[in-house]
mmCIF file of C-alpha atoms in Angstrom:
data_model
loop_
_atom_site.group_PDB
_atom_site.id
_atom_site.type_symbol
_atom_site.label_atom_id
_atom_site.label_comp_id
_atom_site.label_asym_id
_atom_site.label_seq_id
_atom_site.Cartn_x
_atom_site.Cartn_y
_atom_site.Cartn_z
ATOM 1 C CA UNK A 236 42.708 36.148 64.262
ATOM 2 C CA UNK A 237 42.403 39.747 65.768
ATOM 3 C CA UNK A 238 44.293 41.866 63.560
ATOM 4 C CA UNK A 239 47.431 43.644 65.584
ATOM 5 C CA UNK A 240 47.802 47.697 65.437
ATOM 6 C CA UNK A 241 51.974 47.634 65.215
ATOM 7 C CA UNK A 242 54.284 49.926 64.656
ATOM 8 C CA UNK A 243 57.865 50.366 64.029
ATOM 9 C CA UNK A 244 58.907 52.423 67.027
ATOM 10 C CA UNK A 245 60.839 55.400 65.764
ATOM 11 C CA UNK A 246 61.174 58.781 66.875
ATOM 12 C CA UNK A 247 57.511 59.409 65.780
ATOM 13 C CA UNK A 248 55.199 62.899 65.986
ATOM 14 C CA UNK A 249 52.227 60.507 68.069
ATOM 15 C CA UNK A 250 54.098 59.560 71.087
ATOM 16 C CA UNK A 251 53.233 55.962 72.615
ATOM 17 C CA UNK A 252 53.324 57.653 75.580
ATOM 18 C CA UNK A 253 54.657 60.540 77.222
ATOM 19 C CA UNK A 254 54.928 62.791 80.645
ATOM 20 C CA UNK A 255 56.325 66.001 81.071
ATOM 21 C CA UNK A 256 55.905 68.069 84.399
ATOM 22 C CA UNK A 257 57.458 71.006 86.446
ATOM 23 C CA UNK A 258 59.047 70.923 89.935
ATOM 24 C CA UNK A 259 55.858 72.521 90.832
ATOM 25 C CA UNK A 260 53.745 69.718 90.157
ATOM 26 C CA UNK A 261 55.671 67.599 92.561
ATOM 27 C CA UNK A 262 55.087 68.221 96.644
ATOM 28 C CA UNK A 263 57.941 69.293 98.442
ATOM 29 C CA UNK A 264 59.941 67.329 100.787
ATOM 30 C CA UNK A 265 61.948 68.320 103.626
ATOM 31 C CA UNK A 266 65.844 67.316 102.789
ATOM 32 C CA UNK A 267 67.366 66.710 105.991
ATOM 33 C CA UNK A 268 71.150 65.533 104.938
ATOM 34 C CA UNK A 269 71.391 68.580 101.813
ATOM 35 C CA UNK A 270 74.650 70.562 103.083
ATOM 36 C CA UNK A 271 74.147 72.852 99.814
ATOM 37 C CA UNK A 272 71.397 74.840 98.376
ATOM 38 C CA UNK A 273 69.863 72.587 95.623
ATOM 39 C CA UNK A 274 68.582 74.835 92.883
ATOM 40 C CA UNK A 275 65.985 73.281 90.926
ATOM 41 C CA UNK A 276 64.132 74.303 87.720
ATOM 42 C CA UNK A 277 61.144 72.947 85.350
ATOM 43 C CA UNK A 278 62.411 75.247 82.291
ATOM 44 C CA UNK A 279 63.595 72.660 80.750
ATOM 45 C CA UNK A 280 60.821 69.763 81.049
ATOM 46 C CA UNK A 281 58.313 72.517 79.916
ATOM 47 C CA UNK A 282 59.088 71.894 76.609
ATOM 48 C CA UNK A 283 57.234 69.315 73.985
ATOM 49 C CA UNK A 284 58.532 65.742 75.151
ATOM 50 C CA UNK A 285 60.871 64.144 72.056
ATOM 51 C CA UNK A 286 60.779 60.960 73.853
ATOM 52 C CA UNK A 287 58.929 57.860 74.458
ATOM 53 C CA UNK A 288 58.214 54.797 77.004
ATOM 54 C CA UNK A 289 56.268 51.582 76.466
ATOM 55 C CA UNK A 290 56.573 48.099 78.173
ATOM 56 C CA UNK A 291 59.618 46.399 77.203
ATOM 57 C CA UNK A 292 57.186 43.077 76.872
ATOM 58 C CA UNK A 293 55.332 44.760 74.176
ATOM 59 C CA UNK A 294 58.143 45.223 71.873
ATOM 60 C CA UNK A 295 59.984 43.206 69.823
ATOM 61 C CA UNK A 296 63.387 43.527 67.833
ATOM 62 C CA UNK A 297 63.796 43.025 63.999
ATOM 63 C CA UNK A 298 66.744 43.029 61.989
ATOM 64 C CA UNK A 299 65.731 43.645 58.394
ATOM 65 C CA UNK A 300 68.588 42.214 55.927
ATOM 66 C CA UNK A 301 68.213 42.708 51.883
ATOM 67 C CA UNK A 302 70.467 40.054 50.343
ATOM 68 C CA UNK A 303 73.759 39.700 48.546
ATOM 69 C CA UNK A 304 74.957 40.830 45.446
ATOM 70 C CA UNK A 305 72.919 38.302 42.770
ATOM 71 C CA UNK A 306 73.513 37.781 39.055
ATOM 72 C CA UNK A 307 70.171 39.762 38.612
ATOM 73 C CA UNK A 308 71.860 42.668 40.313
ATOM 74 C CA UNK A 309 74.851 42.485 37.675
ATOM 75 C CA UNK A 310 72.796 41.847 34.574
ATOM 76 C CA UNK A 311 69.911 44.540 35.987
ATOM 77 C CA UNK A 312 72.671 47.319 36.104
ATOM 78 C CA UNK A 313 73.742 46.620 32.946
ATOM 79 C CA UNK A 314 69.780 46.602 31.658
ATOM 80 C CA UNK A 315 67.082 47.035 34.410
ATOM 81 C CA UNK A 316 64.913 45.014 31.940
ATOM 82 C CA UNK A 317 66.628 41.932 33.200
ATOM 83 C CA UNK A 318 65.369 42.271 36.441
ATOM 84 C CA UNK A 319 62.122 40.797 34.158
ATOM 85 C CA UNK A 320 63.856 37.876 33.056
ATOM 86 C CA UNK A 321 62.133 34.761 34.046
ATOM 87 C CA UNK A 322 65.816 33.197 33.633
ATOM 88 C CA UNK A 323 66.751 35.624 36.376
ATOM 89 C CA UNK A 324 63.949 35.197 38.764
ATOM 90 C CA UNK A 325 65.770 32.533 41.128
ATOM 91 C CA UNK A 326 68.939 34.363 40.992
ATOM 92 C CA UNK A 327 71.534 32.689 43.110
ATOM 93 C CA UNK A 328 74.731 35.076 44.455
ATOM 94 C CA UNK A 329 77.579 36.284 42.883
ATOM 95 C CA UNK A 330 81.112 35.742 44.443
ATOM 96 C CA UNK A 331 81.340 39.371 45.202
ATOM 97 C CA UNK A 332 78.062 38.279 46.968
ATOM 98 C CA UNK A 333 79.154 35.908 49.308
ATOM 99 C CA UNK A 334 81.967 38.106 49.982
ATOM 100 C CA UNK A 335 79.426 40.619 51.465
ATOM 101 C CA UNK A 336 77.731 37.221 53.682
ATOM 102 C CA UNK A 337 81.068 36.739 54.874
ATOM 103 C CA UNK A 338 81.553 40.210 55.799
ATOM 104 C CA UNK A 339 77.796 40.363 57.660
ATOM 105 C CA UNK A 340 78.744 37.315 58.937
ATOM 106 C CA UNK A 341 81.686 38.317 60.988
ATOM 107 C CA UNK A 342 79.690 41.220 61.573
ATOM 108 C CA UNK A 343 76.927 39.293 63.154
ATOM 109 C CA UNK A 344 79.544 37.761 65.047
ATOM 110 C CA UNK A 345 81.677 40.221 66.673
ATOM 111 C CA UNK A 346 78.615 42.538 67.615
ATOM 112 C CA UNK A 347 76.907 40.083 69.892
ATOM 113 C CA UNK A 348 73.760 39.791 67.163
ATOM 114 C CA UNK A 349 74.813 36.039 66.592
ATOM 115 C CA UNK A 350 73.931 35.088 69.996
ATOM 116 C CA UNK A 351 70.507 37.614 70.670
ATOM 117 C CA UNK A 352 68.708 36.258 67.150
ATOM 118 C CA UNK A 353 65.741 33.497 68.481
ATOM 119 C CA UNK A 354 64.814 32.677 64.594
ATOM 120 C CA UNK A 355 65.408 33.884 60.952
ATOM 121 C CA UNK A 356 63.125 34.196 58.959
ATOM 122 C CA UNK A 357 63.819 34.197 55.120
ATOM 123 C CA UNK A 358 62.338 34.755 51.707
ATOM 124 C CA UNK A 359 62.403 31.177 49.839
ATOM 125 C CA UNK A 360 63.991 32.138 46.805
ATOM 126 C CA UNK A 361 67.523 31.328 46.644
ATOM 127 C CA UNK A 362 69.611 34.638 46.911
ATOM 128 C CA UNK A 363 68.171 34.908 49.963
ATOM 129 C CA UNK A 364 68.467 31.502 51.607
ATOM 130 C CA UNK A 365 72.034 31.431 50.418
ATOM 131 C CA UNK A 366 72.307 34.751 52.132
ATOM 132 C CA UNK A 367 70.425 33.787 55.461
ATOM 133 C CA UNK A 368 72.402 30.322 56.269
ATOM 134 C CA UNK A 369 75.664 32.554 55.005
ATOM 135 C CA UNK A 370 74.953 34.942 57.808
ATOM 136 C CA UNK A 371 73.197 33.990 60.380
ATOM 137 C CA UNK A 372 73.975 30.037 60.047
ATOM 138 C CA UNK A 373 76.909 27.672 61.667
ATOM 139 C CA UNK A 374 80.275 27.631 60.692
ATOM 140 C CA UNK A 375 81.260 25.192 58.039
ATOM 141 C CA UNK A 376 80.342 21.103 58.475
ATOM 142 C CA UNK A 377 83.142 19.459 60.610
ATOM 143 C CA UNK A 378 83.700 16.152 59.919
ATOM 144 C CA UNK A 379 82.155 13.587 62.411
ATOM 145 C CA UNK A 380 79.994 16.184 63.944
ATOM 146 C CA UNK A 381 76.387 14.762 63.236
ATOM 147 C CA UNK A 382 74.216 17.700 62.420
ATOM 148 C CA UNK A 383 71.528 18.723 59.413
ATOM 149 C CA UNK A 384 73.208 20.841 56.683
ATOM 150 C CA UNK A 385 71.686 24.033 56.345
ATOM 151 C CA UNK A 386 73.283 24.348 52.694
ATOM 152 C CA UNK A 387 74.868 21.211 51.248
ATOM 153 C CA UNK A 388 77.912 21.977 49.469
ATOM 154 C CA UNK A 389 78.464 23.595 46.226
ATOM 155 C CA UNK A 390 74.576 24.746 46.157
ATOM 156 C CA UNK A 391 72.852 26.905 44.142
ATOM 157 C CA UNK A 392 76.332 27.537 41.862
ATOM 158 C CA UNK A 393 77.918 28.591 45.088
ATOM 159 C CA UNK A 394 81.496 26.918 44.905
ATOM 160 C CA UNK A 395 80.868 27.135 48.736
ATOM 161 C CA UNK A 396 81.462 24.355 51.615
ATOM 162 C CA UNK A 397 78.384 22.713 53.618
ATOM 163 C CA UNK A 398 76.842 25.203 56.037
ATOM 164 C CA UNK A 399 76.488 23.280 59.722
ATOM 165 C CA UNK A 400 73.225 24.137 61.346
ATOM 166 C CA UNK A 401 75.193 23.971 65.056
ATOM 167 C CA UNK A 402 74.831 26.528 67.338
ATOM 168 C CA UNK A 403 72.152 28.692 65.274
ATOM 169 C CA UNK A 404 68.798 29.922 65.432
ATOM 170 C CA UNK A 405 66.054 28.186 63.899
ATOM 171 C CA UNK A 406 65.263 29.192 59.899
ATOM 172 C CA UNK A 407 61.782 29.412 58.288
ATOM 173 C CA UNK A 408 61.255 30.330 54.850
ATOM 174 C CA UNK A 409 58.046 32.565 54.304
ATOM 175 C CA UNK A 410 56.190 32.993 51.547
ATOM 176 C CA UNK A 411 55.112 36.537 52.489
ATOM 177 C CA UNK A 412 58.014 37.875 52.598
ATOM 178 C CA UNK A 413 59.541 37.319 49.320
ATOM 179 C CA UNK A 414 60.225 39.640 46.306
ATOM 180 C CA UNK A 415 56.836 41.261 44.064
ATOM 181 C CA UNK A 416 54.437 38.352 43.441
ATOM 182 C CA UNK A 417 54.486 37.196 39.842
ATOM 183 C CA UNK A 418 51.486 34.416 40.560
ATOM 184 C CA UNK A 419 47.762 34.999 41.775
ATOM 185 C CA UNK A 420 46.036 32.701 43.887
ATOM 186 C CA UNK A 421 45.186 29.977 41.298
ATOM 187 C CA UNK A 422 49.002 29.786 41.063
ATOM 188 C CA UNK A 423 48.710 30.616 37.439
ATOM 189 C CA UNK A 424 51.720 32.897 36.193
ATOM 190 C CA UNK A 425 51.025 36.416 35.233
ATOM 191 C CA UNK A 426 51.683 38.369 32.239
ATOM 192 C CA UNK A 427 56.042 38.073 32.208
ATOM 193 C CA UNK A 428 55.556 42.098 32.319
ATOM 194 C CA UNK A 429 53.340 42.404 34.874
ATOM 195 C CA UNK A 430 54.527 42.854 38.320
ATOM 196 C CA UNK A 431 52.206 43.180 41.654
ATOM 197 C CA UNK A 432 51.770 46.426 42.067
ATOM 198 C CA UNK A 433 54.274 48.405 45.018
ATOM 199 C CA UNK A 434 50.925 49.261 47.353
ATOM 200 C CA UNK A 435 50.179 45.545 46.956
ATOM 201 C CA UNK A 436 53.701 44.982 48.497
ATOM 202 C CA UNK A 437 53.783 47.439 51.151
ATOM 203 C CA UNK A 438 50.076 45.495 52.047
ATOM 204 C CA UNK A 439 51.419 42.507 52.256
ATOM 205 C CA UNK A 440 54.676 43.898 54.259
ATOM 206 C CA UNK A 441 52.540 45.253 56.690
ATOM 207 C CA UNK A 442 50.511 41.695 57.033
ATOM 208 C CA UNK A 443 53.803 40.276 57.215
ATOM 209 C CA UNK A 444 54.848 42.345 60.367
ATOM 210 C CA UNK A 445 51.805 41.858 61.517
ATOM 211 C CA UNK A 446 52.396 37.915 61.551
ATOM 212 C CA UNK A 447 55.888 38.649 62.794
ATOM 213 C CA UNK A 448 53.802 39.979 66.080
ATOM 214 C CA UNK A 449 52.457 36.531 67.092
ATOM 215 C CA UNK A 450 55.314 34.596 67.210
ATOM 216 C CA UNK A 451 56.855 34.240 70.689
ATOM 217 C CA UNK A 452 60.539 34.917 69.657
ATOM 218 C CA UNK A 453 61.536 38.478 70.763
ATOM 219 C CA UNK A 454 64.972 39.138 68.597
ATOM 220 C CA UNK A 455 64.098 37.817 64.682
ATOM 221 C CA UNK A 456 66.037 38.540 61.717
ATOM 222 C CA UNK A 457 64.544 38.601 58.136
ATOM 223 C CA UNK A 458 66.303 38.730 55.355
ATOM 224 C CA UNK A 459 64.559 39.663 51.905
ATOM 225 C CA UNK A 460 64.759 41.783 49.336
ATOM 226 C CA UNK A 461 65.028 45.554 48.527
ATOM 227 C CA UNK A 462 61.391 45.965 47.048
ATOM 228 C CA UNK A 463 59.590 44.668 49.563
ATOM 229 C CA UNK A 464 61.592 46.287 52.577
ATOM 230 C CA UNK A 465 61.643 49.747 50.720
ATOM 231 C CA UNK A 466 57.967 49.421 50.184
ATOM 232 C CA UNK A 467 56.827 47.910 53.620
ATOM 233 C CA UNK A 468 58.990 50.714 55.375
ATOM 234 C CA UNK A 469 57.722 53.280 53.409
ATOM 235 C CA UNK A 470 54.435 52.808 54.668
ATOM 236 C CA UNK A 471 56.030 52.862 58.499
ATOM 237 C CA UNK A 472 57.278 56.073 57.893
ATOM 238 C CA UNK A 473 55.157 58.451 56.228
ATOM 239 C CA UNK A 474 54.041 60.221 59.856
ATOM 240 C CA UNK A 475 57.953 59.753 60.580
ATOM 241 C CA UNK A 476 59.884 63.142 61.214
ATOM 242 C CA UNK A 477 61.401 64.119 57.817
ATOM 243 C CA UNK A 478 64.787 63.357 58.596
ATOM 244 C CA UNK A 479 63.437 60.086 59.755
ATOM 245 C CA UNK A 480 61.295 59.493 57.079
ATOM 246 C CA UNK A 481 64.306 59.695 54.560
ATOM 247 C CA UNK A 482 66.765 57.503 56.596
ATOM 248 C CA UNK A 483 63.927 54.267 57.016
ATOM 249 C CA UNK A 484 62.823 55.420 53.330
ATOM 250 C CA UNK A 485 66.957 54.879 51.610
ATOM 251 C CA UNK A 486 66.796 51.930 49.395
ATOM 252 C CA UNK A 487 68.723 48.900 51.145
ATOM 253 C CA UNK A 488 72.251 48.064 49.639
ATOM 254 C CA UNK A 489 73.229 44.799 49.302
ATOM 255 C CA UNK A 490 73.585 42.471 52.362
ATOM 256 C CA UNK A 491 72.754 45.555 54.352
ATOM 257 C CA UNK A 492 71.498 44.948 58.103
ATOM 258 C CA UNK A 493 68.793 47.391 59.857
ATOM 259 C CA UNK A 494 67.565 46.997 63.589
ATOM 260 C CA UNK A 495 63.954 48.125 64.512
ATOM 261 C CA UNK A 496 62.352 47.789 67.337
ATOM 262 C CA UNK A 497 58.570 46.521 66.676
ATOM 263 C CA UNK A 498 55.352 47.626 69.120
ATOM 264 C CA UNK A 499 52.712 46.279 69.646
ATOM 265 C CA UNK A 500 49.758 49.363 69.910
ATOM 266 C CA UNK A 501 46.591 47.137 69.950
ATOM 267 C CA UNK A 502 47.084 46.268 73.796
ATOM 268 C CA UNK A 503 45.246 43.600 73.002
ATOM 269 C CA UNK A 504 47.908 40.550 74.259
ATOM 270 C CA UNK A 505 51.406 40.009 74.589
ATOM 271 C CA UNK A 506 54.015 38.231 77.028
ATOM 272 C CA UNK A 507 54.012 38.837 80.347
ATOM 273 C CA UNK A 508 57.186 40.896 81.660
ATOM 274 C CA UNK A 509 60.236 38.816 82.436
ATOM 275 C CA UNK A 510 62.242 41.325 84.143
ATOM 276 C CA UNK A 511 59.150 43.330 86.393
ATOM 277 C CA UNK A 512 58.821 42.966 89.800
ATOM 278 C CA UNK A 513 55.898 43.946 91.865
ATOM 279 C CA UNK A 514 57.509 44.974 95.245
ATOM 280 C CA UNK A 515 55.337 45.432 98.513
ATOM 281 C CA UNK A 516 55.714 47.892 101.171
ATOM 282 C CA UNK A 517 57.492 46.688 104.129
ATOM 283 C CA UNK A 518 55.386 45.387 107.397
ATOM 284 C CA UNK A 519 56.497 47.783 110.552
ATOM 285 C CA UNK A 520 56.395 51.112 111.126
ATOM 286 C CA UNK A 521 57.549 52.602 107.854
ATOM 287 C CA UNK A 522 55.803 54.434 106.066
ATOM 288 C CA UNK A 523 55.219 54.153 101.748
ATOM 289 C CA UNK A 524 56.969 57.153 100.110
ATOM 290 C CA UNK A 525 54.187 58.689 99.031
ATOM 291 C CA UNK A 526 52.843 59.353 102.573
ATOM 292 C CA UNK A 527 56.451 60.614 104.111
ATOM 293 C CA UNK A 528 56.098 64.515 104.959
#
């Protein structure tokens, strides 16, 4: 697979591409309906370009969600230790949690997002399932409507309805995307106080996005957790402007929802463009713009 050069496209010191020019550089033309003088000036486009245009085909859009409030959260407050527990790892959400899915939830809703998401993607341990059907999923099983659960009621210690999978995006739960690995590839747990190391994360983050690049879907959401999105976005940012740099770099709060738009820099494949047009110049006697005096 050829790896893909991606970026998060943020206001960014190496512009994707730019173009700044004077009135000078452009040729005169004679304006024949102008009843007032029209006073032009290239001051202002002299100046470094803070802006930048690529191909809306080679861009994608992410929302990046960290889940709920879990029972790790509560006990890890109290004693960050327990965020070491192997009794915690598999944390499932607090009711103050699922207060904040509800919240995204209408969130999701009322902004339009519900309807723009193609697929959501999810880490496979449970705070964050729970928090991806809770968001991003149907509204609760009707009776008589025949339809796939995406949660079955009262799971994972939830106290919660059946979550319909009607009239949602597809889910997928990745491996990559989940909290700091605590198993190597022979699938043979660690040390319980050894953790994969943050630049291991941020790696696999970036692989992640990467993958995230060769699906077709152009709106995904991903909900995971706040090591691996701090880590991963870290390593976004770090040619960012400062004041950039620090608002991508903020730790996630719970059930908190970021949009990014993701670019593809490789030029080396992507859709073609739904909305372009080609044009043509006109058969007859008119002449193309560029030749008018």
């Amino acid at each position: 697979m050829v790896q893909q050069q991606l970026l998060l496209l943020l206001p960014h010191p190496h512009h994707l591409l730019t173009a700044a020019a004077t009135v000078a550089q452009f040729p005169r033309r004679r304006a024949k309906f102008l009843t007032l003088p029209l006073r032009c000036t290239g001051a202002p486009m002299d100046a470094n370009p803070t802006t930048a245009i690529y191909p809306l085909h080679r861009c994608k859009t992410i929302y990046l969600v960290r889940h709920a409030q879990g029972i790790h959260n509560v006990e890890g407050e109290k004693d960050h230790s327990a965020y070491m527990s192997p009794q915690l790892f598999d944390a499932h959400l607090t009711p103050l949690g699922w207060n904040q899915v509800d919240c995204l939830h209408e969130h999701v809703k009322k902004s339009g997002l519900a309807q723009k998401v193609e697929l959501v993607i999810t880490s496979p341990l449970l705070r964050t399932m729970q928090t991806a059907v809770g968001v991003f999923g149907g509204e609760n099983s009707v009776d008589g409507v025949s339809a796939p659960p995406l949660m079955v009621e009262n799971a994972g210690h939830s106290s919660r309805p059946a979550i319909s999978s009607l009239n949602c995006p597809p889910f997928l739960a990745v491996e990559a995307c989940r909290e700091h690995l605590i198993e190597n590839d022979e699938d043979v747990l660690w040390e319980p106080n050894v953790r994969e190391a943050n630049s291991s994360v941020a790696a696999r983050g970036m692989k992640f996005i990467d993958w995230l690049w060769t699906r077709e879907e152009k709106e995904i959401a991903i909900v995971s957790h706040s090591g691996f999105l701090y880590h991963t976005l870290s390593m976004y940012s770090r040619e960012c402007h400062p004041t950039i740099r620090e608002e991508v770099g903020k730790h996630f709060a719970n059930c908190e929802l970021r949009s990014m738009v993701l670019v593809d820099t490789s030029m080396l494949g992507s859709d073609s463009p739904s909305y372009n047009y080609p044009g043509m110049i006109p058969a007859g006697l008119d002449l193309p713009s560029d030749a008018a005096p």
